[in-house]
Structure formats: C-alpha cells, structure tokens
Short mmCIF file of C-alpha atoms in Angstrom, two decimals:
data_model
loop_
_atom_site.label_atom_id
_atom_site.label_comp_id
_atom_site.label_asym_id
_atom_site.label_seq_id
_atom_site.Cartn_x
_atom_site.Cartn_y
_atom_site.Cartn_z
CA MET A 27 160.51 40.66 12.29
CA THR A 28 157.82 43.20 10.29
CA ASN A 29 159.60 41.85 7.08
CA ALA A 30 159.19 38.20 7.96
CA LEU A 31 155.40 38.82 9.03
CA ALA A 32 154.85 40.26 5.50
CA GLU A 33 156.49 37.55 3.91
CA LEU A 34 154.44 35.02 5.51
CA SER A 35 151.42 36.88 4.98
CA LYS A 36 152.37 37.23 1.11
CA ALA A 37 153.34 33.37 0.83
CA ALA A 38 149.97 32.26 2.60
CA GLN A 39 147.88 34.41 0.51
CA GLY A 40 149.24 32.76 -2.56
CA LEU A 41 148.84 29.24 -1.26
CA SER A 42 145.41 29.59 0.13
CA ARG A 43 144.40 29.97 -4.00
CA ASN A 44 144.09 26.05 -4.45
CA PRO A 45 142.75 22.91 -2.18
CA LEU A 46 146.82 21.95 -2.39
CA GLY A 47 148.25 25.53 -0.87
CA ILE A 48 145.26 25.34 1.97
CA ILE A 49 146.82 21.89 3.08
CA ALA A 50 149.96 23.20 3.38
CA LEU A 51 149.06 26.12 5.40
CA PHE A 52 147.41 23.83 7.94
CA ILE A 53 150.31 21.67 7.95
CA VAL A 54 152.46 24.70 8.85
CA MET A 55 149.92 25.98 11.41
CA VAL A 56 150.15 22.75 13.37
CA TYR A 57 153.64 22.65 13.27
CA GLY A 58 153.89 25.81 14.25
CA PHE A 59 151.60 25.21 17.49
CA ALA A 60 153.94 22.34 18.29
CA ALA A 61 156.67 24.58 18.13
CA LEU A 62 155.70 26.60 20.51
CA VAL A 63 154.94 23.67 22.89
CA THR A 64 158.06 22.35 22.73
CA THR A 65 159.71 25.40 23.40
CA PHE A 66 158.13 25.03 27.00
CA ALA A 67 158.90 21.44 26.96
CA ASP A 68 161.20 21.53 29.93
CA SER A 69 158.40 22.72 32.15
CA LEU A 70 156.30 19.57 31.31
CA SER A 71 156.62 16.07 32.65
CA ALA A 72 157.78 12.48 31.05
CA THR A 73 153.67 11.76 30.71
CA GLU A 74 152.75 15.18 29.38
CA LYS A 75 155.63 14.76 26.61
CA THR A 76 154.65 11.49 25.09
CA PRO A 77 151.61 12.65 23.68
CA LEU A 78 153.87 15.54 21.68
CA ILE A 79 156.53 13.01 20.47
CA TYR A 80 153.89 10.51 19.51
CA PHE A 81 152.07 13.56 17.54
CA LEU A 82 155.30 14.97 15.79
CA VAL A 83 156.55 11.17 14.48
CA ILE A 84 152.96 10.16 13.40
CA PHE A 85 151.49 13.08 12.08
CA PRO A 86 153.67 13.66 8.93
CA ILE A 87 153.49 10.19 8.00
CA LEU A 88 149.75 10.44 8.05
CA VAL A 89 149.69 13.52 6.31
CA LEU A 90 151.76 11.95 3.59
CA GLY A 91 149.20 9.08 3.45
CA ILE A 92 146.24 11.47 3.03
CA PHE A 93 148.28 13.16 0.30
CA ALA A 94 148.95 10.52 -1.90
CA TRP A 95 145.35 9.45 -1.69
CA LEU A 96 144.12 12.80 -2.45
CA VAL A 97 146.44 12.84 -5.62
CA SER A 98 145.43 9.49 -6.78
CA THR A 99 141.63 9.49 -6.07
CA HIS A 100 140.89 13.55 -6.55
CA SER A 101 143.51 14.96 -8.46
CA THR A 102 141.05 16.75 -10.51
CA LYS A 103 139.49 18.58 -7.41
CA LEU A 104 143.50 20.07 -6.34
CA PHE A 105 143.68 23.01 -8.39
CA GLY A 106 142.56 26.37 -8.82
CA PRO A 107 142.43 28.54 -11.67
CA GLY A 108 145.89 30.09 -10.85
CA ASP A 109 147.07 26.83 -11.50
CA PHE A 110 146.37 26.81 -15.46
CA LYS A 111 148.55 28.46 -18.01
CA HIS A 112 145.79 30.80 -18.96
CA GLU A 113 143.37 31.09 -15.85
CA GLU A 114 140.37 31.38 -18.67
CA ASN A 115 141.05 27.80 -19.31
CA TYR A 116 139.78 27.21 -15.83
CA VAL A 117 136.52 28.89 -16.60
CA GLU A 118 136.41 27.01 -19.98
CA LEU A 119 136.49 23.78 -18.00
CA MET A 120 133.76 24.44 -15.62
CA SER A 121 131.64 25.82 -18.59
CA ALA A 122 132.11 22.83 -20.53
CA THR A 123 131.43 20.42 -17.52
CA ALA A 124 128.55 22.22 -16.62
CA SER A 125 127.25 22.16 -20.37
CA LEU A 126 127.97 18.41 -21.11
CA THR A 127 126.39 17.43 -17.67
CA LEU A 128 123.07 19.49 -18.62
CA ALA A 129 123.13 17.65 -21.84
CA SER A 130 123.58 14.06 -20.32
CA VAL A 131 120.89 14.77 -17.68
CA LYS A 132 118.72 15.32 -20.76
CA ARG A 133 119.55 12.21 -22.54
CA GLU A 134 117.40 9.05 -22.32
CA ASP A 135 120.39 7.15 -21.35
CA THR A 136 121.25 8.79 -17.97
CA ALA A 137 116.74 9.53 -17.31
CA SER A 138 117.04 6.86 -14.33
CA ALA A 139 120.75 7.98 -13.15
CA ALA A 140 122.29 10.68 -12.07
CA PRO A 141 125.35 11.80 -14.34
CA ASP A 142 128.86 10.99 -13.21
CA ILE A 143 130.28 14.34 -12.79
CA GLN A 144 133.26 13.30 -11.95
CA SER A 145 133.93 11.18 -15.24
CA ILE A 146 132.67 14.23 -16.99
CA ALA A 147 135.12 16.87 -15.61
CA ARG A 148 137.99 14.32 -16.34
CA SER A 149 136.77 14.43 -20.26
CA VAL A 150 136.94 17.88 -20.04
CA ARG A 151 140.00 18.57 -18.36
CA ASP A 152 141.85 16.30 -21.16
CA ALA A 153 140.46 18.77 -23.40
CA VAL A 154 141.46 22.34 -22.09
CA PRO A 155 145.08 22.08 -24.05
CA ALA A 156 142.51 22.42 -27.05
CA ARG A 157 141.80 25.86 -26.13
CA ASP A 158 143.47 27.36 -29.24
CA ILE A 159 141.93 24.41 -31.34
CA ALA A 160 139.86 27.37 -33.64
CA ALA A 161 143.38 29.06 -34.40
CA ALA A 162 144.94 25.79 -35.59
CA GLY A 163 141.59 25.63 -38.05
CA LYS A 164 139.90 22.91 -36.56
CA ARG A 165 135.89 23.04 -36.97
CA ALA A 166 133.21 20.84 -37.01
CA LEU A 167 130.18 20.64 -38.70
CA TRP A 168 127.00 19.32 -36.76
CA VAL A 169 123.86 18.12 -39.05
CA ASP A 170 120.49 18.26 -36.91
CA ASP A 171 117.33 19.57 -38.42
CA ASN A 172 116.73 20.02 -34.55
CA PRO A 173 119.51 21.93 -33.04
CA ARG A 174 117.67 22.75 -30.33
CA SER A 175 118.02 19.54 -28.83
CA ASN A 176 122.02 19.42 -28.78
CA ILE A 177 122.53 23.46 -27.47
CA ASN A 178 124.19 22.04 -24.23
CA GLU A 179 126.54 19.43 -26.28
CA ARG A 180 127.52 21.84 -28.94
CA GLN A 181 128.21 24.79 -26.05
CA ALA A 182 130.64 22.15 -24.40
CA PHE A 183 132.62 21.94 -27.67
CA GLU A 184 132.68 25.49 -27.87
CA ALA A 185 133.62 26.18 -24.43
CA VAL A 186 137.09 24.56 -25.44
CA GLY A 187 137.46 26.36 -28.65
CA VAL A 188 136.06 24.35 -31.26
CA GLN A 189 134.21 26.44 -34.28
CA ILE A 190 130.53 24.70 -34.62
CA SER A 191 128.81 25.34 -38.16
CA LEU A 192 124.96 24.06 -38.13
CA ALA A 193 123.43 22.33 -41.27
CA LEU A 194 119.63 21.44 -40.64
CA SER A 195 119.56 18.77 -43.81
CA THR A 196 121.85 16.55 -45.76
CA ASP A 197 121.90 18.73 -48.56
CA GLU A 198 122.91 22.03 -46.69
CA ALA A 199 125.43 19.84 -45.12
CA LEU A 200 126.50 18.81 -48.74
CA SER A 201 126.46 22.25 -49.98
CA LYS A 202 128.46 23.52 -46.58
CA THR A 203 131.23 20.79 -46.98
CA GLU A 204 132.08 21.52 -50.52
CA ARG A 205 132.48 25.03 -49.71
CA GLN A 206 134.50 24.67 -46.39
CA ARG A 207 136.81 21.71 -45.09
CA PHE A 208 136.00 20.43 -41.44
CA ALA A 209 137.98 18.55 -39.23
CA LEU A 210 135.04 16.61 -38.36
CA ILE A 211 131.31 15.82 -38.85
CA ILE A 212 128.61 15.07 -36.41
CA SER A 213 125.08 13.89 -37.60
CA ASP A 214 121.85 12.67 -35.78
CA MET A 215 120.30 9.49 -37.35
CA ALA A 216 116.66 10.39 -38.48
CA ARG A 217 115.74 14.00 -39.94
CA ARG A 218 112.70 15.18 -41.64
CA GLU A 219 114.53 13.33 -44.99
CA GLY A 220 114.12 10.11 -43.60
CA PRO A 221 115.17 7.64 -40.80
CA ALA A 222 118.56 6.77 -41.31
CA GLU A 223 119.79 10.46 -42.87
CA ALA A 224 123.27 9.88 -41.40
CA TYR A 225 124.04 6.85 -43.59
CA VAL A 226 122.75 8.68 -46.69
CA LEU A 227 125.12 11.80 -45.90
CA LEU A 228 128.11 9.21 -45.18
CA GLU A 229 127.34 7.87 -48.77
CA LYS A 230 127.31 10.80 -50.25
CA LEU A 231 130.43 12.10 -48.80
CA ARG A 232 132.39 9.16 -49.38
CA GLU A 233 131.13 8.47 -52.69
CA ARG A 234 132.89 11.91 -53.73
CA GLY A 235 135.93 11.02 -51.69
CA GLU A 236 135.32 13.02 -48.46
CA SER A 237 137.13 11.27 -45.61
CA THR A 238 136.52 13.62 -43.04
CA PRO A 239 135.74 11.77 -39.98
CA PHE A 240 132.08 10.97 -39.00
CA LEU A 241 130.24 10.47 -35.81
CA ILE A 242 126.69 9.77 -35.47
CA TYR A 243 124.91 11.33 -32.26
CA THR A 244 121.32 9.60 -31.97
CA SER A 245 119.03 8.73 -29.63
CA ALA A 246 119.46 4.59 -29.11
CA ASP A 247 122.38 2.82 -28.88
CA SER A 248 124.23 -0.62 -29.23
CA GLN A 249 126.91 -2.63 -30.15
CA LYS A 250 125.03 -3.66 -33.39
CA LEU A 251 124.09 -0.06 -34.10
CA GLN A 252 127.87 0.95 -33.47
CA ALA A 253 129.49 -1.70 -35.78
CA GLU A 254 127.07 -1.01 -38.56
CA ALA A 255 128.41 2.77 -38.61
CA ARG A 256 131.91 1.43 -38.50
CA ARG A 257 130.80 -0.46 -41.37
CA ARG A 258 129.69 2.24 -43.38
CA GLY A 259 132.73 4.27 -42.65
CA ALA A 260 131.70 6.36 -39.60
CA GLN A 261 134.26 6.58 -36.80
CA GLY A 262 131.54 6.00 -34.26
CA SER A 263 127.71 5.92 -32.88
CA THR A 264 126.61 6.85 -29.60
CA ASN A 265 123.50 8.54 -27.44
CA SER A 266 126.20 9.61 -24.82
CA ALA A 267 127.34 13.48 -24.60
CA GLN A 268 130.22 12.41 -22.54
CA VAL A 269 131.42 9.69 -25.05
CA LEU A 270 130.16 12.07 -28.17
CA PHE A 271 132.94 14.54 -26.57
CA GLN A 272 135.56 12.03 -25.67
CA THR A 273 135.94 10.34 -29.14
CA ALA A 274 135.38 13.82 -30.83
CA MET A 275 138.12 15.72 -29.10
CA ARG A 276 140.67 12.84 -29.74
CA ILE A 277 139.69 12.84 -33.52
CA LEU A 278 140.35 17.05 -33.30
CA LEU A 279 143.39 16.61 -31.11
CA GLY A 280 145.02 13.64 -32.91
#
C-alpha cells in the first residue's frame, strides 16, 4: 500500500508540471470520487443512482470535447518547461516573446491597439528549434544609426540564438560584409547619410555581387514600399517587429 501511494505521489508530481498534466490529475481525482461513490451504490436508491450514471456517461464525452478545443485553440499554452527538448528553450521562448512584445508596443503601428501576444508567442515558438543557429554559422548584420531604437528586436533574435552584429552607417556595413559573411542584413531606411540609405546600401551590395538576403525595417509601411523594396532586390520591407521576426527567421532557417 505504501509503495502504491509513493508511486501515485511521484506520478502526480510529474503530471503537475504542465497544464495537460493538471487536467489529467483533475480527471483522475473526479473518477476517484466516483469510484468511492459506486462502492456504496448498493445503499443508494434508484433515484440517487440516476445522477451518478449520467455523470459517468457524460463526463468523459465532455472532457474529450474540452480537450479537443484546448488543443486546437490554445496549443501554445499547454506545455511547461519540461516538455521542451532543452528546458533552456522555454526561457528563450519567453524572453524572445517579451522582447518582441515590447518592440511592438514601441512601434507606431501598435500605438492605438494592444499587441497580439498570442500571435507573437506563436512566431517565437516556431523559431525555438533555431536555438543552435549560431553554431550553424548564422549571423545577421543590423544597420541603423540609432541602435537604441531596436534593442528589443535584437534581443528577440539573440534569445533564439541569432548572432547580431551592428553597423551604424552604409560604409561600416560595406566594410563588415567584406570581412565577414552574414546570413541576413537588416537595415533601417533613413540615416544621417540620406533619406533612402537602405536602397543605397542594397544597390552597392548587389553591384559587387553580394546576394545576402536583405530586409528593410522602417517606420513606414505600405504595399507600394514593399513592392519597391522587392523590385530593388530586397526580400521585404516592414515596420512591424513581428513581421520582421517571422520573415527573418524563415530566411535564416530556410
């Protein structure tokens, strides 16, 4: 009896580490009480037995429906740190999500509305397997003469293993790309050098045969700007921290 209780306690501790396990514990507890009641069912009248019978039949169907709903609509919330191959990944996911959320709050495109944290979390979750991306030699160059404006965005990338190098000008970016290979270049549009300096940098890179994927992270966004960026050879242009993260990770993991 003591061994059985010890095993039960050990199993309960394991299950309580994530929401799915807690749900399972609740179901076991409910059925445990139901089992106790049925033990004394002989002393119950037919009227008293009826609710118990309905419960035993309807409860599992109800649980199955709720479980299916949770998995289909809230899958990102059903796991704990121990469910990840490396528990550090869970910390990285939370760190990247927090950084992207802060970045989204700061951007003008979300000034009048709260950021969609669930959507941001899904974006980061998809990038978690990239934890060892730095070991694979994946580095990104971020070109901006005001790097303080994108601290949160860079932290989100670094949280999932991307190594970020900074360049404050077009000349510095060109110099760094001559000395080192990058898997991606992210550039702001306007700098002290000019109002469309991203295009200047992109043109010079393409003229010397550089095919490194190029993303423009600017304060304005429109279909016209996106089309112009692609026409000039960039892989995209956006003012959204979330879109930038999603697009960049697709490129880095592609």
